[in-house]
XYZ file of N, CA and C in Angstrom:
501
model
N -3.525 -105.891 -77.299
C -2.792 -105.708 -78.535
C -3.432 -104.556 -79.325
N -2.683 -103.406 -79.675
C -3.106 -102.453 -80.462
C -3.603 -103.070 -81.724
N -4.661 -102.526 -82.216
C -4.575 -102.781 -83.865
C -3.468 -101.886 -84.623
N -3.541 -102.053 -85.952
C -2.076 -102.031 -86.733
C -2.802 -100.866 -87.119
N -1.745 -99.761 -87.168
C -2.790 -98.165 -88.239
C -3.199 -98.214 -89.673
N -4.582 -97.613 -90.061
C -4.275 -97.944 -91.298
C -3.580 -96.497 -92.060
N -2.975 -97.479 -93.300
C -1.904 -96.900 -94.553
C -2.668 -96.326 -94.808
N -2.310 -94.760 -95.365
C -3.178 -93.927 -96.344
C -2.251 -93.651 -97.349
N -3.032 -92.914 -98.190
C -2.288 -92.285 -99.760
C -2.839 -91.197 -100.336
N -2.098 -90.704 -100.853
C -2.725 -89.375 -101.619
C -2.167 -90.154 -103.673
N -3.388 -89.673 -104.096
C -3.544 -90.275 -105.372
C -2.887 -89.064 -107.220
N -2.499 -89.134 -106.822
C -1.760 -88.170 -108.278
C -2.155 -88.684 -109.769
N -2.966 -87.359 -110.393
C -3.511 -87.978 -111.746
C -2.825 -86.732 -112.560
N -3.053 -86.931 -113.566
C -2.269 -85.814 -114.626
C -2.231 -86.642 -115.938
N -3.203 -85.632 -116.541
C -2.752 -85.344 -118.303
C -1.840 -84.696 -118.606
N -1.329 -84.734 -119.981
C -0.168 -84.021 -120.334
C -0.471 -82.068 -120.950
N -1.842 -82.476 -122.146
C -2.454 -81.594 -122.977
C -3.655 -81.152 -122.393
N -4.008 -80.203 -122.635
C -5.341 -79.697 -122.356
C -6.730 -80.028 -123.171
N -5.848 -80.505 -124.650
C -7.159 -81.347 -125.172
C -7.361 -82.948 -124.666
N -6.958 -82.993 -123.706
C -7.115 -84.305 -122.773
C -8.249 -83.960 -122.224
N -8.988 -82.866 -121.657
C -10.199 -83.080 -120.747
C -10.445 -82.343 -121.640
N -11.934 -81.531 -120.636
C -13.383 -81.857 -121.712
C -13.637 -82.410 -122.595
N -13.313 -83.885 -122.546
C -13.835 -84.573 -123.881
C -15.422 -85.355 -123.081
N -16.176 -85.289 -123.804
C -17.664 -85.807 -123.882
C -18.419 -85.473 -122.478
N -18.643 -85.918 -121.424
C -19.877 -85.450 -120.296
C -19.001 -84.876 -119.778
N -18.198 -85.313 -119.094
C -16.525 -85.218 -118.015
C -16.226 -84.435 -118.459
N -16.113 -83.057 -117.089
C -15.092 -81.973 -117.708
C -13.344 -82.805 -117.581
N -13.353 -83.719 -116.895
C -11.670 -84.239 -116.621
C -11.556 -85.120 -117.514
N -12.631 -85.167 -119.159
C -12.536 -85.990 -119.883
C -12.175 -87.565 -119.668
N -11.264 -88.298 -120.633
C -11.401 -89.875 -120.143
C -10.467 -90.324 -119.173
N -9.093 -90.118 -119.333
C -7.705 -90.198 -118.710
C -7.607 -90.115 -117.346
N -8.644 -89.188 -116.614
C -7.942 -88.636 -115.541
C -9.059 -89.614 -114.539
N -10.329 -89.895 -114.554
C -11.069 -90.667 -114.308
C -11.075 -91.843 -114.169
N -10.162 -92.717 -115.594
C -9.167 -93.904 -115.304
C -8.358 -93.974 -114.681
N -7.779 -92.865 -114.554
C -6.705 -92.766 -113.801
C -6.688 -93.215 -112.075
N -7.602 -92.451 -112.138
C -8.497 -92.649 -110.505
C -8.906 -93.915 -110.379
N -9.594 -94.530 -110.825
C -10.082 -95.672 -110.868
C -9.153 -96.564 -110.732
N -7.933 -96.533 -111.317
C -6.891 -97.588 -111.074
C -6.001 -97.465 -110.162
N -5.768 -96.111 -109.798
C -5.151 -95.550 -107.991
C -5.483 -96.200 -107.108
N -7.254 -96.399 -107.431
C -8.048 -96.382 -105.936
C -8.287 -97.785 -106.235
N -7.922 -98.711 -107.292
C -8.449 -100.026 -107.150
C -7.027 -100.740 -106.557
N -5.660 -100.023 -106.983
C -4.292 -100.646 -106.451
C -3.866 -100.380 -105.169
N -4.787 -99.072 -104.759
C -4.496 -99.234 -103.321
C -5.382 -100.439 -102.669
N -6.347 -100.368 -102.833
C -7.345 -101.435 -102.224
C -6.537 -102.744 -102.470
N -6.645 -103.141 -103.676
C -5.705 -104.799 -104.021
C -4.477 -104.647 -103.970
N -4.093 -103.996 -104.260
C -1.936 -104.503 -104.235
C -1.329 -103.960 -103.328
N -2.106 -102.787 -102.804
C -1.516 -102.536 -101.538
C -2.453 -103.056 -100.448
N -3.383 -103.676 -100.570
C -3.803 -104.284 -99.258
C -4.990 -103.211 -98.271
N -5.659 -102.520 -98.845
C -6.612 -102.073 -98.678
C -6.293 -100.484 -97.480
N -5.150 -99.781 -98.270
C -4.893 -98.426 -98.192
C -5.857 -97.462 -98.334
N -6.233 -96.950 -97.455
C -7.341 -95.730 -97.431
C -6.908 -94.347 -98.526
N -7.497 -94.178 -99.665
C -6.907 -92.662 -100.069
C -7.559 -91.459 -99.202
N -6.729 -91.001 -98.891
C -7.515 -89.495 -98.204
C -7.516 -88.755 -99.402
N -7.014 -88.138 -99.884
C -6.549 -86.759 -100.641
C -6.619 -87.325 -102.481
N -6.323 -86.592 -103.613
C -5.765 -86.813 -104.401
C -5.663 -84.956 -104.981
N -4.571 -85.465 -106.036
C -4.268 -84.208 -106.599
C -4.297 -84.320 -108.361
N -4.840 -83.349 -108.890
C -5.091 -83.471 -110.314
C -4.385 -82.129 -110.829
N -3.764 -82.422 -112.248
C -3.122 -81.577 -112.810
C -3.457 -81.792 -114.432
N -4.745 -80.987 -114.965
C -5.122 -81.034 -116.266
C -4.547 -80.571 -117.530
N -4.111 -80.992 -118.121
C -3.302 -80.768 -119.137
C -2.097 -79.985 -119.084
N -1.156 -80.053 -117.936
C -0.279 -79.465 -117.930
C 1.142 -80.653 -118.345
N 2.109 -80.339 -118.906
C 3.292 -81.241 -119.110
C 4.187 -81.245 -117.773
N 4.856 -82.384 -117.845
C 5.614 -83.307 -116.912
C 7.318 -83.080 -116.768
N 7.179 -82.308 -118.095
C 8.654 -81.936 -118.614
C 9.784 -81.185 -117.706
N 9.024 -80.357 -117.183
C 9.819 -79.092 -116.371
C 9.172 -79.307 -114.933
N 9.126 -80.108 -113.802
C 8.397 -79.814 -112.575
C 8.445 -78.615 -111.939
N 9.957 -77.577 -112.118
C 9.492 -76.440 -111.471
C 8.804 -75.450 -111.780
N 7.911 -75.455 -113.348
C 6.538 -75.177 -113.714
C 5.343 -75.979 -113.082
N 5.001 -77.053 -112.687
C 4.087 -77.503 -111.961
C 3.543 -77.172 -110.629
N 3.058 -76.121 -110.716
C 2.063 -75.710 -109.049
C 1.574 -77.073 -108.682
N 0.937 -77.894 -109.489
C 0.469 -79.156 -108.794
C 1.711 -80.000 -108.355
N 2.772 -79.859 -107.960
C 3.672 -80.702 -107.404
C 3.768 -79.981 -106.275
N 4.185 -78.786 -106.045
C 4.032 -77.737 -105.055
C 2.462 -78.487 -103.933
N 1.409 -78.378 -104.506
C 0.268 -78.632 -103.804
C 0.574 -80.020 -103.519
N 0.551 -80.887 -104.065
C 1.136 -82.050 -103.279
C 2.303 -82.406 -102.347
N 3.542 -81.539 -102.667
C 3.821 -81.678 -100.969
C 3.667 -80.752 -100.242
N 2.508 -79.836 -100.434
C 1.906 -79.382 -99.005
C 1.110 -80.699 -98.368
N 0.052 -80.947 -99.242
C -0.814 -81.803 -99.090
C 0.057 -83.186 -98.024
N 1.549 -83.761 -98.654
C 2.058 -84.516 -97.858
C 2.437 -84.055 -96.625
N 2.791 -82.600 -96.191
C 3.340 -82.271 -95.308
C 2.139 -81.860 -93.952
N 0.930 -81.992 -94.746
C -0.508 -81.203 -94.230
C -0.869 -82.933 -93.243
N -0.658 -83.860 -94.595
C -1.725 -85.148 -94.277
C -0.566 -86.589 -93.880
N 0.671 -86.255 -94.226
C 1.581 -87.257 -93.779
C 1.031 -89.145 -94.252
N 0.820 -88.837 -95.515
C 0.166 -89.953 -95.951
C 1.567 -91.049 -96.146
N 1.126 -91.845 -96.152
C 2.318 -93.531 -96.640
C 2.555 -93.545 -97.858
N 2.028 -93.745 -98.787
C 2.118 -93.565 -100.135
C 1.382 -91.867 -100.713
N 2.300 -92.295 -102.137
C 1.449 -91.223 -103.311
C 1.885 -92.287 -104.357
N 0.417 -92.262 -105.011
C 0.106 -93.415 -105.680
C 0.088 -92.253 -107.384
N 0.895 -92.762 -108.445
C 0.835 -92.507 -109.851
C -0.068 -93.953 -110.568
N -0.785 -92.937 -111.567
C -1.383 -94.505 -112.535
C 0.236 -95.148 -113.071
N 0.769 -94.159 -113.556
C 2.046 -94.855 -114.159
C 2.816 -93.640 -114.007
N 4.555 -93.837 -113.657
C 5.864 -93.090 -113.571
C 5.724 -92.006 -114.223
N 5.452 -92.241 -115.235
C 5.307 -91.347 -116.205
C 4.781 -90.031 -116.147
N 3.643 -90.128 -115.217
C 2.734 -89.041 -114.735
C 3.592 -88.402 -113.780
N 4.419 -89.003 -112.998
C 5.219 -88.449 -112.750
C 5.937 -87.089 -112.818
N 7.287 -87.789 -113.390
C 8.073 -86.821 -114.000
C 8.865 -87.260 -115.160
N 8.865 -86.874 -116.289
C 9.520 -87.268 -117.264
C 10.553 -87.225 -117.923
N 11.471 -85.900 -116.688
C 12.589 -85.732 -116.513
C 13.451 -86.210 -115.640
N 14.077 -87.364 -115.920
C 15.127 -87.681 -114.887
C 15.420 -87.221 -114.029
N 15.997 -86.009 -114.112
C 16.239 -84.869 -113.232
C 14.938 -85.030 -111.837
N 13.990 -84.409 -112.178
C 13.091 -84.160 -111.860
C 12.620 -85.352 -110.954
N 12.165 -86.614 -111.878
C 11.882 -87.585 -110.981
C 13.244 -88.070 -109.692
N 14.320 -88.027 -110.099
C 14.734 -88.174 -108.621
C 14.702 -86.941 -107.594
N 14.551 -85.695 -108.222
C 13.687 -84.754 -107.121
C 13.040 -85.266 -106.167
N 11.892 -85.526 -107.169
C 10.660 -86.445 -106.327
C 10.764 -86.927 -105.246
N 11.694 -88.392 -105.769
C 11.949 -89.564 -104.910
C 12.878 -88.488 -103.490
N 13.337 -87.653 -103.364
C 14.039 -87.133 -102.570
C 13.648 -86.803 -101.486
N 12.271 -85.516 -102.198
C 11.380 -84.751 -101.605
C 10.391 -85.852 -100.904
N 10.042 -86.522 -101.457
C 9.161 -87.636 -101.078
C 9.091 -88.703 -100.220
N 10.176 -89.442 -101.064
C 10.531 -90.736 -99.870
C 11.648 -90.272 -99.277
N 12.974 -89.746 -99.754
C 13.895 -89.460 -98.311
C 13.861 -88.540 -97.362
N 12.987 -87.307 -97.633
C 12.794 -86.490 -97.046
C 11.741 -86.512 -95.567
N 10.595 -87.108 -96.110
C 9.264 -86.843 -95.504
C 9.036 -88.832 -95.544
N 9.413 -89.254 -95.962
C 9.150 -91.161 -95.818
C 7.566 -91.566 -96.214
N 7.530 -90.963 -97.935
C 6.541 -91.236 -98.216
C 6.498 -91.885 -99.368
N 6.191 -93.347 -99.755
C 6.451 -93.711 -100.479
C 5.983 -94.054 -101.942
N 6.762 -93.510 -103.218
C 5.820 -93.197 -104.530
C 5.529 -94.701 -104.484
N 4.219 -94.817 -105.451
C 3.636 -96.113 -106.102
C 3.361 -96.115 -107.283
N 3.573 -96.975 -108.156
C 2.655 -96.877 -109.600
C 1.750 -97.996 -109.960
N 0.728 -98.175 -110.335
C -0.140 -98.868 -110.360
C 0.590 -99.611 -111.841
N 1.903 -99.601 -112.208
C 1.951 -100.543 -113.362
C 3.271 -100.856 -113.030
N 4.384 -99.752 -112.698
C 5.553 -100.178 -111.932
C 5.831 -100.945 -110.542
N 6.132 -101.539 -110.573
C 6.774 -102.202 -108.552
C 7.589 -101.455 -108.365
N 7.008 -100.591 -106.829
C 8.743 -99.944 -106.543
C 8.797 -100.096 -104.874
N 9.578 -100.160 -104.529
C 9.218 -100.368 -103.230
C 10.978 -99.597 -102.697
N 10.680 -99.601 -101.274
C 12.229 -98.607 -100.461
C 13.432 -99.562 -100.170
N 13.630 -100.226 -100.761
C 14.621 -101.749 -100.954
C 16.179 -100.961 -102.162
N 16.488 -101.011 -101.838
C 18.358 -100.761 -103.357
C 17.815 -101.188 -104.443
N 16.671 -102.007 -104.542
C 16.434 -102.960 -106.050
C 15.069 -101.710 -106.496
N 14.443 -101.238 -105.522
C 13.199 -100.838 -105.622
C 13.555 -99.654 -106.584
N 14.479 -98.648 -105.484
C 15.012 -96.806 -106.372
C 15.900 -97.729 -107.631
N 16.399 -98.919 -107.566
C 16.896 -98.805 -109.001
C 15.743 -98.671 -110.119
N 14.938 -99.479 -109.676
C 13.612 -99.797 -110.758
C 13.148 -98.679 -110.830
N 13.067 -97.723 -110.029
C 11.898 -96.233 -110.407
C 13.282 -95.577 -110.956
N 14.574 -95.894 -110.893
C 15.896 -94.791 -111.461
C 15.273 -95.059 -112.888
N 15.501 -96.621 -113.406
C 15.580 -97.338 -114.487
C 14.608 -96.619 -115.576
N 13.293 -96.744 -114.583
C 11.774 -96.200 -115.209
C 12.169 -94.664 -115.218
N 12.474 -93.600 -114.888
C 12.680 -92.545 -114.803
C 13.788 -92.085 -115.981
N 14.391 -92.834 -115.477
C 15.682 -92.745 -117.096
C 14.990 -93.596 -118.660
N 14.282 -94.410 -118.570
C 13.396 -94.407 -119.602
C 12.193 -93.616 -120.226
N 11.392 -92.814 -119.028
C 10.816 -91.885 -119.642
C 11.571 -90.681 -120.038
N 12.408 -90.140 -119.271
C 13.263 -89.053 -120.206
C 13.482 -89.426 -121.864
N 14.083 -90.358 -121.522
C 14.850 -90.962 -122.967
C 13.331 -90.749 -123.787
N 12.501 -91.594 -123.594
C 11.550 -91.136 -124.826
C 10.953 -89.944 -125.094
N 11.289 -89.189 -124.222
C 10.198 -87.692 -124.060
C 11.563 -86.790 -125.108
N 13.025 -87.230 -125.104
C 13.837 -86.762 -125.752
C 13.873 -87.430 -126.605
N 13.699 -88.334 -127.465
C 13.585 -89.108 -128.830
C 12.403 -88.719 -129.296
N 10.932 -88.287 -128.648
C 9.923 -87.653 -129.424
C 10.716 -86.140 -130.159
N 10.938 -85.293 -129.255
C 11.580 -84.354 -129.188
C 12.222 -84.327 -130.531
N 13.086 -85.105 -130.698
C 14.077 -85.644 -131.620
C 13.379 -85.391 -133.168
N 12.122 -86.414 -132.983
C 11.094 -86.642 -134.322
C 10.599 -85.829 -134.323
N 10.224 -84.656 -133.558
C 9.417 -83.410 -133.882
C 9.844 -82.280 -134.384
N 11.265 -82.113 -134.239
C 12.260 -81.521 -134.616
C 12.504 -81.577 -136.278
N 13.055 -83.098 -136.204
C 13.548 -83.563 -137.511
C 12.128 -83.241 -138.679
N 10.999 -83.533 -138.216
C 9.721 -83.539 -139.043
C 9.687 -81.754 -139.609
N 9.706 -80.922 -138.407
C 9.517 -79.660 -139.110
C 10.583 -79.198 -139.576
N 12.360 -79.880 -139.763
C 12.893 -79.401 -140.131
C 12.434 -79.760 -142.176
N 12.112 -80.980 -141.974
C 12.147 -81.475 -143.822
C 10.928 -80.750 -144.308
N 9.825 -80.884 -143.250
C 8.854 -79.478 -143.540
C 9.547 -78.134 -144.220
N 10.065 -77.742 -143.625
C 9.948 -76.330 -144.307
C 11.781 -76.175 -145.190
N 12.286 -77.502 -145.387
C 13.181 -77.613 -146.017
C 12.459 -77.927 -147.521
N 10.855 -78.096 -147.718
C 10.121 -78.719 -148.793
C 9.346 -77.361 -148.918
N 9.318 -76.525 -148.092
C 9.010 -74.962 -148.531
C 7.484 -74.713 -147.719
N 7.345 -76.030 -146.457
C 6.653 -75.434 -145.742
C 6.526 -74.536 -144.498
N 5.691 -73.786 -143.955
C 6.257 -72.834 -142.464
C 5.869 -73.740 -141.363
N 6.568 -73.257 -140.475
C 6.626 -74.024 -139.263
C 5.579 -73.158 -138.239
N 4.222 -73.961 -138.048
C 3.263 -73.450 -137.674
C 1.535 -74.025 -137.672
């Protein structure tokens, strides 16, 4: 009887801002370090003790636009290089925060190459119930990344409607 192969993963961390790292010893400051830490503890426990080979870090860059992200680019080389089972997010979010975008992902990712995203706070799995739940989560982070949007807008408009500059 063969033994069973083991699962690997490549681990995806990402801040949004650049005043996210260098904060205190850590040039990758606090975020991205947790981040790791909870990749590599959900592959071990919830996925059942998944080997990470690889991970990919993207420091303070935003989530907004993926076809600005070179670090998405490097990760599916990296998938196409290492043919890993999963790519593990701390949370969706890190993702992509554009709807749009995140079903890119899921395209490039799992239908394309059969690699399957994870989030260490979402369940998603390759089931009709699973892509609804990462649609669901994907269409909820848009929505808030466009309702911040919304308040940041509205704030500097009463700003400089009160005679301050926008700046």
């Amino acid at each position: 009887m063969n033994p069973k192969p083991q699962l690997t993963a490549i681990i995806a961390l990402r801040v949004s801002t650049p005043s996210q790292v260098n904060k205190a010893i850590d040039p990758e400051g606090y975020s991205i370090p947790n981040q790791r830490e909870a990749c590599k503890r959900y592959c071990e426990h919830d996925l059942g003790g998944v080997e990470v080979i690889d991970e990919v870090v993207e420091p303070g860059v935003s989530a907004k636009d993926i076809a600005k992200r070179p670090h998405v680019r490097e990760l599916i080389e990296k998938v196409d290089r290492l043919s890993p089972d999963f790519i593990v997010y701390f949370d969706l979010s890190r993702s992509a925060r554009n709807d749009y975008d995140a079903q890119w992902l899921w395209r490039e990712l799992t239908e394309k190459r059969g690699v399957l995203i994870q989030s260490t706070h979402e369940r998603i799995d390759n089931t009709p119930n699973g892509r609804m739940i990462y649609s669901i989560t994907a269409a909820v982070n848009a929505n808030r990344i466009r309702q911040d949007a919304e308040k940041v807008k509205d704030g500097l408009t009463r700003k400089f409607m009160e005679g301050g500059h926008q700046g």
